[in-house]
PDB file of C-alpha atoms in Angstrom:
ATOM      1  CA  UNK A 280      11.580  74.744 -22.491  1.00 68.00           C
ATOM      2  CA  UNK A 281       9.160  71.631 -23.829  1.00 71.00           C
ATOM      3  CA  UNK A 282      10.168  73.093 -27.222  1.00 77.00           C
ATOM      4  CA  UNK A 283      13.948  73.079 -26.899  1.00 79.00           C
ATOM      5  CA  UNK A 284      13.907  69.776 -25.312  1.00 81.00           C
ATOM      6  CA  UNK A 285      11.477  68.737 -28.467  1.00 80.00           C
ATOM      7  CA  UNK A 286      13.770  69.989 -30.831  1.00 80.00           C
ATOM      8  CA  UNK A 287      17.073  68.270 -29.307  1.00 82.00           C
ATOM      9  CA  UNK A 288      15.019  64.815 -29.344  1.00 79.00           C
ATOM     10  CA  UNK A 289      14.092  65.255 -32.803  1.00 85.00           C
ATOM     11  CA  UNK A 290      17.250  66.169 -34.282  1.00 82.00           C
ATOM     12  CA  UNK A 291      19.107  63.562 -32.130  1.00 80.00           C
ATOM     13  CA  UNK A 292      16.641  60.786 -33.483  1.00 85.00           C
ATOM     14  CA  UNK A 293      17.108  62.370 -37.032  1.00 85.00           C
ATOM     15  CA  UNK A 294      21.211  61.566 -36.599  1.00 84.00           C
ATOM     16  CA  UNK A 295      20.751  58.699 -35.526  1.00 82.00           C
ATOM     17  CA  UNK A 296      18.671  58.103 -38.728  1.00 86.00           C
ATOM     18  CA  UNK A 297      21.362  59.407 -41.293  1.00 82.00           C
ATOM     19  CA  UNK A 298      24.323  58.373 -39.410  1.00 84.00           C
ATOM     20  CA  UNK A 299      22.539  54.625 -39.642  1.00 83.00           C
ATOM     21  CA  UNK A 300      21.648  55.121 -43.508  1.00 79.00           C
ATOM     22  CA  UNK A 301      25.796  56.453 -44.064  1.00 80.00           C
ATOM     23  CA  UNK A 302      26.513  52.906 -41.834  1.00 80.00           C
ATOM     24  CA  UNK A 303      24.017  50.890 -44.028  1.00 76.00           C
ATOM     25  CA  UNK A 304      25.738  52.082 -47.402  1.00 77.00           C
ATOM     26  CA  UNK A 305      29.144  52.012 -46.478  1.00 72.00           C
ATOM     27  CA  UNK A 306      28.235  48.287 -45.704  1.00 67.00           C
ATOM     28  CA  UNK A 307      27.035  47.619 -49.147  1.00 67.00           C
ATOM     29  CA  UNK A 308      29.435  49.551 -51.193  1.00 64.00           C
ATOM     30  CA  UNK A 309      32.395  47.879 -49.722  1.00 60.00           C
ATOM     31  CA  UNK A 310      31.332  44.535 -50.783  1.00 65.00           C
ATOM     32  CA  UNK A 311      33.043  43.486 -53.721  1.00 69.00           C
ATOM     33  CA  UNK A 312      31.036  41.857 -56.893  1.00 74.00           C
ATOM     34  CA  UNK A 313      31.548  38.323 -57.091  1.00 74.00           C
ATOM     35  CA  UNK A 314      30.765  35.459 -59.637  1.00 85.00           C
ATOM     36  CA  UNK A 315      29.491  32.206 -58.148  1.00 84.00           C
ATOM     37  CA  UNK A 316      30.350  29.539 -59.768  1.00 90.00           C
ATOM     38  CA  UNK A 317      29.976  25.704 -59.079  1.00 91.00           C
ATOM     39  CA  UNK A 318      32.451  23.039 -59.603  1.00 93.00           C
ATOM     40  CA  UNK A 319      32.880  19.338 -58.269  1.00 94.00           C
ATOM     41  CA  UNK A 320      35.413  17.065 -57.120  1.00 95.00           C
ATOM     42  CA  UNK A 321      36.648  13.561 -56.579  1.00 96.00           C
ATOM     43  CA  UNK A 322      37.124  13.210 -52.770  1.00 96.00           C
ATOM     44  CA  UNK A 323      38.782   9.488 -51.863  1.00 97.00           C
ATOM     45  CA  UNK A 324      37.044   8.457 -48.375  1.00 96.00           C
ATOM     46  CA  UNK A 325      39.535   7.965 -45.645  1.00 96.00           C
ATOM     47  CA  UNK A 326      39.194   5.645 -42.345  1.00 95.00           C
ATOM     48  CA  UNK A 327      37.164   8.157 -40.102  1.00 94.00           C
ATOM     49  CA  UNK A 328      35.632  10.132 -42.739  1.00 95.00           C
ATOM     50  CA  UNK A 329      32.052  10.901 -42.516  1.00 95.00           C
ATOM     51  CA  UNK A 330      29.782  12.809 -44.524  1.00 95.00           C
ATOM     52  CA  UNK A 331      29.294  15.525 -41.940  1.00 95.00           C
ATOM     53  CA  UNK A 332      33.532  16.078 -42.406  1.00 95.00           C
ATOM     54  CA  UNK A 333      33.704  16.027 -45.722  1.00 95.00           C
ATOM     55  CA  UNK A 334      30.765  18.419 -46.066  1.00 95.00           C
ATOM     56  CA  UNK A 335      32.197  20.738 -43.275  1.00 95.00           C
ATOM     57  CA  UNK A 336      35.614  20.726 -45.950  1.00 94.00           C
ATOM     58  CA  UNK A 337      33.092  22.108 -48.904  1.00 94.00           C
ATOM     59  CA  UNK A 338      30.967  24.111 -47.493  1.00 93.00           C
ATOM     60  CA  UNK A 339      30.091  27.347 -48.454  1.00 90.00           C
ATOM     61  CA  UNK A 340      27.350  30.363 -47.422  1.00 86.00           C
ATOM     62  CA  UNK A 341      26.088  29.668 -51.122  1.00 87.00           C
ATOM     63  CA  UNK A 342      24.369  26.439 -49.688  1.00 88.00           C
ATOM     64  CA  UNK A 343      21.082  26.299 -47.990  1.00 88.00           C
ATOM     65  CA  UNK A 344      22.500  24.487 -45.309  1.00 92.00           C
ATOM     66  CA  UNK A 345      25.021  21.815 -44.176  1.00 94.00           C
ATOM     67  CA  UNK A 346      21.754  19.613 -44.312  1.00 94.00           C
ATOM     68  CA  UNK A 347      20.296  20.347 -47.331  1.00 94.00           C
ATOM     69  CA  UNK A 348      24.494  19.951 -48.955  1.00 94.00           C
ATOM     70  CA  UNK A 349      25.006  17.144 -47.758  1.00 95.00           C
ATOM     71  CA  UNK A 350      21.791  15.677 -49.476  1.00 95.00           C
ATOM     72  CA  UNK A 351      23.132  17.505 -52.200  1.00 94.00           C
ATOM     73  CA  UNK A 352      26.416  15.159 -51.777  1.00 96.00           C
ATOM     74  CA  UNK A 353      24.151  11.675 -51.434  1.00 96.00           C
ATOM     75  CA  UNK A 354      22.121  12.718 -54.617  1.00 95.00           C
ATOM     76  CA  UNK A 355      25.400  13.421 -56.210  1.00 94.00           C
ATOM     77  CA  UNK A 356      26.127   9.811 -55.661  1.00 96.00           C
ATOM     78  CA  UNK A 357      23.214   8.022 -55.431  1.00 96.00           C
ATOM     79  CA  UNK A 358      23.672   7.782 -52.127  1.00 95.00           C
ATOM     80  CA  UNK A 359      20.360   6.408 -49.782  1.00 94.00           C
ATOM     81  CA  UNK A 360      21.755   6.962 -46.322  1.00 93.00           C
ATOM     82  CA  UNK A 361      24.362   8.528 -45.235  1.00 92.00           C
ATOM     83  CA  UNK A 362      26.971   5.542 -44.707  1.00 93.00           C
ATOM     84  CA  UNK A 363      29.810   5.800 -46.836  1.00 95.00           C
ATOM     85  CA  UNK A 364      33.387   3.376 -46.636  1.00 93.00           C
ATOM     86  CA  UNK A 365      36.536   3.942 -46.571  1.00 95.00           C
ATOM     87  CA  UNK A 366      38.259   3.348 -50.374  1.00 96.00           C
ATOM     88  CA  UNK A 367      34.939   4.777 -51.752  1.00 95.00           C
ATOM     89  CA  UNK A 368      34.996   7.815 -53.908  1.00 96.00           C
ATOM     90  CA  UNK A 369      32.552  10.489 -53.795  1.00 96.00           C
ATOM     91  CA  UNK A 370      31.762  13.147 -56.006  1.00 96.00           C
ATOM     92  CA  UNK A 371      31.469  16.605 -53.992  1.00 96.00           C
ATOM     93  CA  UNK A 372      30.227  20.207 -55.302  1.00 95.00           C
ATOM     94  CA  UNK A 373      31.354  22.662 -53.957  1.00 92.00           C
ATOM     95  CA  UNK A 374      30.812  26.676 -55.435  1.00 90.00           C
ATOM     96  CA  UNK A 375      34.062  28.842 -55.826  1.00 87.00           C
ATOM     97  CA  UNK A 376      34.262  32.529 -55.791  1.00 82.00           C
ATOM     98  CA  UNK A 377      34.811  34.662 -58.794  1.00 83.00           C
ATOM     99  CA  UNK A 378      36.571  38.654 -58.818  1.00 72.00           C
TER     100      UNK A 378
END
């Protein structure tokens, strides 16, 4: 009876296994190949605009992190805090998706 029971475990463990490898593949396959490629734009700075907002507009998974882009955006434009004014343009990259 310990045997049986042994067996079931085993092969119900060793299912689980495949059936999570099939998952795992299925996953990967269906993802299609993409380009990366990065660009930049003019953005005009509105009443109310922050850095924060206009980040949040651009932002991609290909960055780090919202903080790390938008010190991407202040290097970009030379930028020591992160104050900018209304009537100001800033430069922005942002990375765009190639099929």
């Amino acid at each position: 009876m310990k045997d049986l029971k042994l067996k079931f475990v085993i092969f119900v463990l060793l299912s689980a296994m495949a059936l999570s490898g099939m998952l795992v593949i299925s996953v990967l396959a269906s993802k299609e190949p993409y380009e990366v490629k990065k660009n930049i734009t003019t953005v005009f700075i509105e009443r109310g605009d922050t850095l924060w907002t206009i980040a949040q507009n651009y932002y991609t998974e290909e960055n780090e992190s919202m903080k790390s882009y938008i010190e991407e955006i202040k290097e970009c434009n030379h930028l020591s805090s992160s104050q900018i004014k209304e009537g100001q343009n800033l430069i922005v990259p942002y990375y765009e998706r190639i099929h």
